[in-house]
């Protein structure tokens, strides 16, 4: 069994949950925050039999879009408050999805 951890944009989350559930997969949705943009995103957990992993990945690929977003450059570590460092805007491409696939040791429901 595998655990699929998919970090997706909020805009894609509802449709992805519906699509996965329509195809018979269980989903848990977590509200998360990206470390770089410091804005909300969504993390979905799906436990799946090995033989159905590709089907889950296919649904994620079909639903999730990449989008461009503006961000301020992060302040470098060690910059003192009141220093002359000025963040400037940069464009980043976010998504479609960041996906981790983990092998599950045990799956227990009591
Ligand atoms: P954030 O950390 O908010 O990153 C949003 C987007 O900003 C990233 O999109 C990437 O295009 C850009 N970005 C991130 N770090 C950067 C940096 N140091 N310099 C320049 N641009 C940078 P995605 O790669 O599609 O990532 C979307 C979200 O997935 C991330 O949101 C984060 O929540 C998660 N993520 C991505 N890679 C991860 C990893 N290796 N481990 C855990 N979470 C990850």
Tab-separated table of C-alpha atoms and ligand atoms in Angstrom:
chain	number	residue	atom	x	y	z
A	1	UNK	CA	0.000	0.000	0.000
A	2	UNK	CA	1.105	3.579	-0.678
A	3	UNK	CA	0.323	6.893	0.958
A	4	UNK	CA	0.074	9.723	-1.568
A	5	UNK	CA	0.703	13.170	-0.102
A	6	UNK	CA	-0.273	15.823	-2.638
A	7	UNK	CA	0.270	19.535	-2.018
A	8	UNK	CA	-2.018	21.456	-4.353
A	9	UNK	CA	-3.327	24.966	-4.844
A	10	UNK	CA	-6.545	25.842	-3.030
A	11	UNK	CA	-8.187	26.580	-6.409
A	12	UNK	CA	-7.787	22.925	-7.455
A	13	UNK	CA	-8.513	21.276	-4.106
A	14	UNK	CA	-12.308	20.892	-4.191
A	15	UNK	CA	-12.313	19.453	-7.702
A	16	UNK	CA	-9.458	17.091	-6.870
A	17	UNK	CA	-11.233	15.777	-3.756
A	18	UNK	CA	-14.430	15.202	-5.780
A	19	UNK	CA	-12.574	13.509	-8.624
A	20	UNK	CA	-10.665	11.168	-6.308
A	21	UNK	CA	-13.811	10.254	-4.389
A	22	UNK	CA	-15.766	9.654	-7.609
A	23	UNK	CA	-13.079	7.128	-8.574
A	24	UNK	CA	-13.482	5.394	-5.210
A	25	UNK	CA	-10.462	6.683	-3.295
A	26	UNK	CA	-10.492	7.855	0.315
A	27	UNK	CA	-9.153	11.381	0.851
A	28	UNK	CA	-8.196	13.514	3.840
A	29	UNK	CA	-7.846	17.248	3.242
A	30	UNK	CA	-5.563	19.430	5.333
A	31	UNK	CA	-5.269	23.226	5.253
A	32	UNK	CA	-1.546	23.972	4.911
A	33	UNK	CA	0.765	26.904	4.225
A	34	UNK	CA	3.655	27.056	1.765
A	35	UNK	CA	6.973	28.012	3.276
A	36	UNK	CA	8.041	30.211	0.372
A	37	UNK	CA	4.909	32.201	-0.490
A	38	UNK	CA	3.529	31.951	3.077
A	39	UNK	CA	0.059	31.612	1.609
A	40	UNK	CA	-2.492	28.849	2.009
A	41	UNK	CA	-2.387	25.664	0.018
A	42	UNK	CA	-4.037	22.277	0.489
A	43	UNK	CA	-2.483	18.926	1.329
A	44	UNK	CA	-4.405	15.763	0.459
A	45	UNK	CA	-3.663	12.335	1.943
A	46	UNK	CA	-4.786	9.282	0.001
A	47	UNK	CA	-4.067	5.683	0.986
A	48	UNK	CA	-4.129	3.424	-2.057
A	49	UNK	CA	-3.350	-0.155	-3.052
A	50	UNK	CA	-0.139	-0.386	-5.095
A	51	UNK	CA	-2.021	-1.383	-8.236
A	52	UNK	CA	-4.118	1.797	-8.155
A	53	UNK	CA	-1.288	4.274	-7.556
A	54	UNK	CA	-1.055	5.261	-11.221
A	55	UNK	CA	-4.781	5.953	-11.305
A	56	UNK	CA	-4.449	8.412	-8.389
A	57	UNK	CA	-1.450	10.123	-9.987
A	58	UNK	CA	-3.366	10.392	-13.249
A	59	UNK	CA	-6.299	12.134	-11.541
A	60	UNK	CA	-3.937	14.601	-9.833
A	61	UNK	CA	-2.222	15.322	-13.147
A	62	UNK	CA	-5.560	15.827	-14.899
A	63	UNK	CA	-7.021	18.244	-12.318
A	64	UNK	CA	-4.119	20.360	-11.062
A	65	UNK	CA	-3.003	23.394	-13.052
A	66	UNK	CA	0.182	25.400	-12.827
A	67	UNK	CA	-0.307	29.126	-12.264
A	68	UNK	CA	1.952	32.141	-12.097
A	69	UNK	CA	1.999	34.142	-8.886
A	70	UNK	CA	3.887	37.218	-7.761
A	71	UNK	CA	5.941	36.959	-4.584
A	72	UNK	CA	8.314	39.225	-2.694
A	73	UNK	CA	11.874	37.950	-2.437
A	74	UNK	CA	12.446	36.553	1.051
A	75	UNK	CA	14.527	38.658	3.415
A	76	UNK	CA	17.953	36.978	3.738
A	77	UNK	CA	18.703	35.266	7.061
A	78	UNK	CA	20.505	37.539	9.481
A	79	UNK	CA	19.138	40.783	8.025
A	80	UNK	CA	18.716	43.264	10.880
A	81	UNK	CA	15.408	45.051	11.358
A	82	UNK	CA	15.615	48.538	9.850
A	83	UNK	CA	18.423	47.570	7.474
A	84	UNK	CA	18.456	48.854	3.882
A	85	UNK	CA	17.392	45.491	2.358
A	86	UNK	CA	14.368	45.975	0.086
A	87	UNK	CA	12.425	42.926	-1.105
A	88	UNK	CA	11.492	43.028	-4.795
A	89	UNK	CA	8.696	41.237	-6.626
A	90	UNK	CA	9.410	38.047	-8.541
A	91	UNK	CA	7.151	35.802	-10.579
A	92	UNK	CA	6.986	32.122	-9.570
A	93	UNK	CA	5.173	29.235	-11.220
A	94	UNK	CA	3.210	27.277	-8.642
A	95	UNK	CA	2.016	23.701	-9.183
A	96	UNK	CA	0.282	21.712	-10.700
A	97	UNK	CA	1.000	19.570	-7.613
A	98	UNK	CA	3.890	18.515	-5.396
A	99	UNK	CA	3.440	14.811	-4.735
A	100	UNK	CA	5.187	12.449	-2.319
A	101	UNK	CA	4.537	8.697	-2.503
A	102	UNK	CA	5.394	6.743	0.659
A	103	UNK	CA	5.290	3.010	1.244
A	104	UNK	CA	2.893	2.178	4.065
A	105	UNK	CA	4.083	-0.343	6.700
A	106	UNK	CA	0.677	-0.960	8.198
A	107	UNK	CA	-2.860	0.251	7.558
A	108	UNK	CA	-5.056	-0.219	10.589
A	109	UNK	CA	-8.700	0.703	11.126
A	110	UNK	CA	-10.180	-0.113	14.519
B	1	LIG	P1	5.557	27.369	-1.372
B	1	LIG	O1	6.693	26.947	-0.509
B	1	LIG	O2	4.759	28.542	-0.946
B	1	LIG	O3	6.169	27.621	-2.839
B	1	LIG	C1	5.363	28.155	-3.870
B	1	LIG	C2	6.151	28.222	-5.162
B	1	LIG	O4	7.226	29.129	-5.015
B	1	LIG	C3	6.784	26.884	-5.582
B	1	LIG	O5	5.838	26.137	-6.318
B	1	LIG	C4	7.979	27.336	-6.403
B	1	LIG	O6	7.597	27.625	-7.747
B	1	LIG	C5	8.363	28.654	-5.768
B	1	LIG	N1	9.481	28.518	-4.826
B	1	LIG	C6	9.529	27.764	-3.708
B	1	LIG	N2	10.710	27.916	-3.080
B	1	LIG	C7	11.425	28.779	-3.830
B	1	LIG	C8	12.735	29.358	-3.727
B	1	LIG	N3	13.554	29.067	-2.701
B	1	LIG	N4	13.133	30.222	-4.700
B	1	LIG	C9	12.321	30.546	-5.733
B	1	LIG	N5	11.084	30.050	-5.877
B	1	LIG	C10	10.636	29.180	-4.956
B	1	LIG	P2	5.819	24.558	-6.204
B	1	LIG	O7	7.208	24.014	-6.390
B	1	LIG	O8	4.767	24.081	-7.134
B	1	LIG	O9	5.429	24.222	-4.697
B	1	LIG	C11	4.105	24.425	-4.214
B	1	LIG	C12	4.044	24.130	-2.740
B	1	LIG	O10	4.388	22.740	-2.541
B	1	LIG	C13	5.042	24.880	-1.887
B	1	LIG	O11	4.527	26.153	-1.563
B	1	LIG	C14	5.176	23.981	-0.664
B	1	LIG	O12	4.042	24.150	0.183
B	1	LIG	C15	5.091	22.601	-1.290
B	1	LIG	N6	6.404	22.037	-1.571
B	1	LIG	C16	7.118	22.160	-2.704
B	1	LIG	N7	8.263	21.459	-2.638
B	1	LIG	C17	8.270	20.871	-1.415
B	1	LIG	C18	9.175	19.990	-0.739
B	1	LIG	N8	10.349	19.586	-1.293
B	1	LIG	N9	8.850	19.588	0.511
B	1	LIG	C19	7.692	19.966	1.097
B	1	LIG	N10	6.782	20.796	0.507
B	1	LIG	C20	7.078	21.230	-0.737
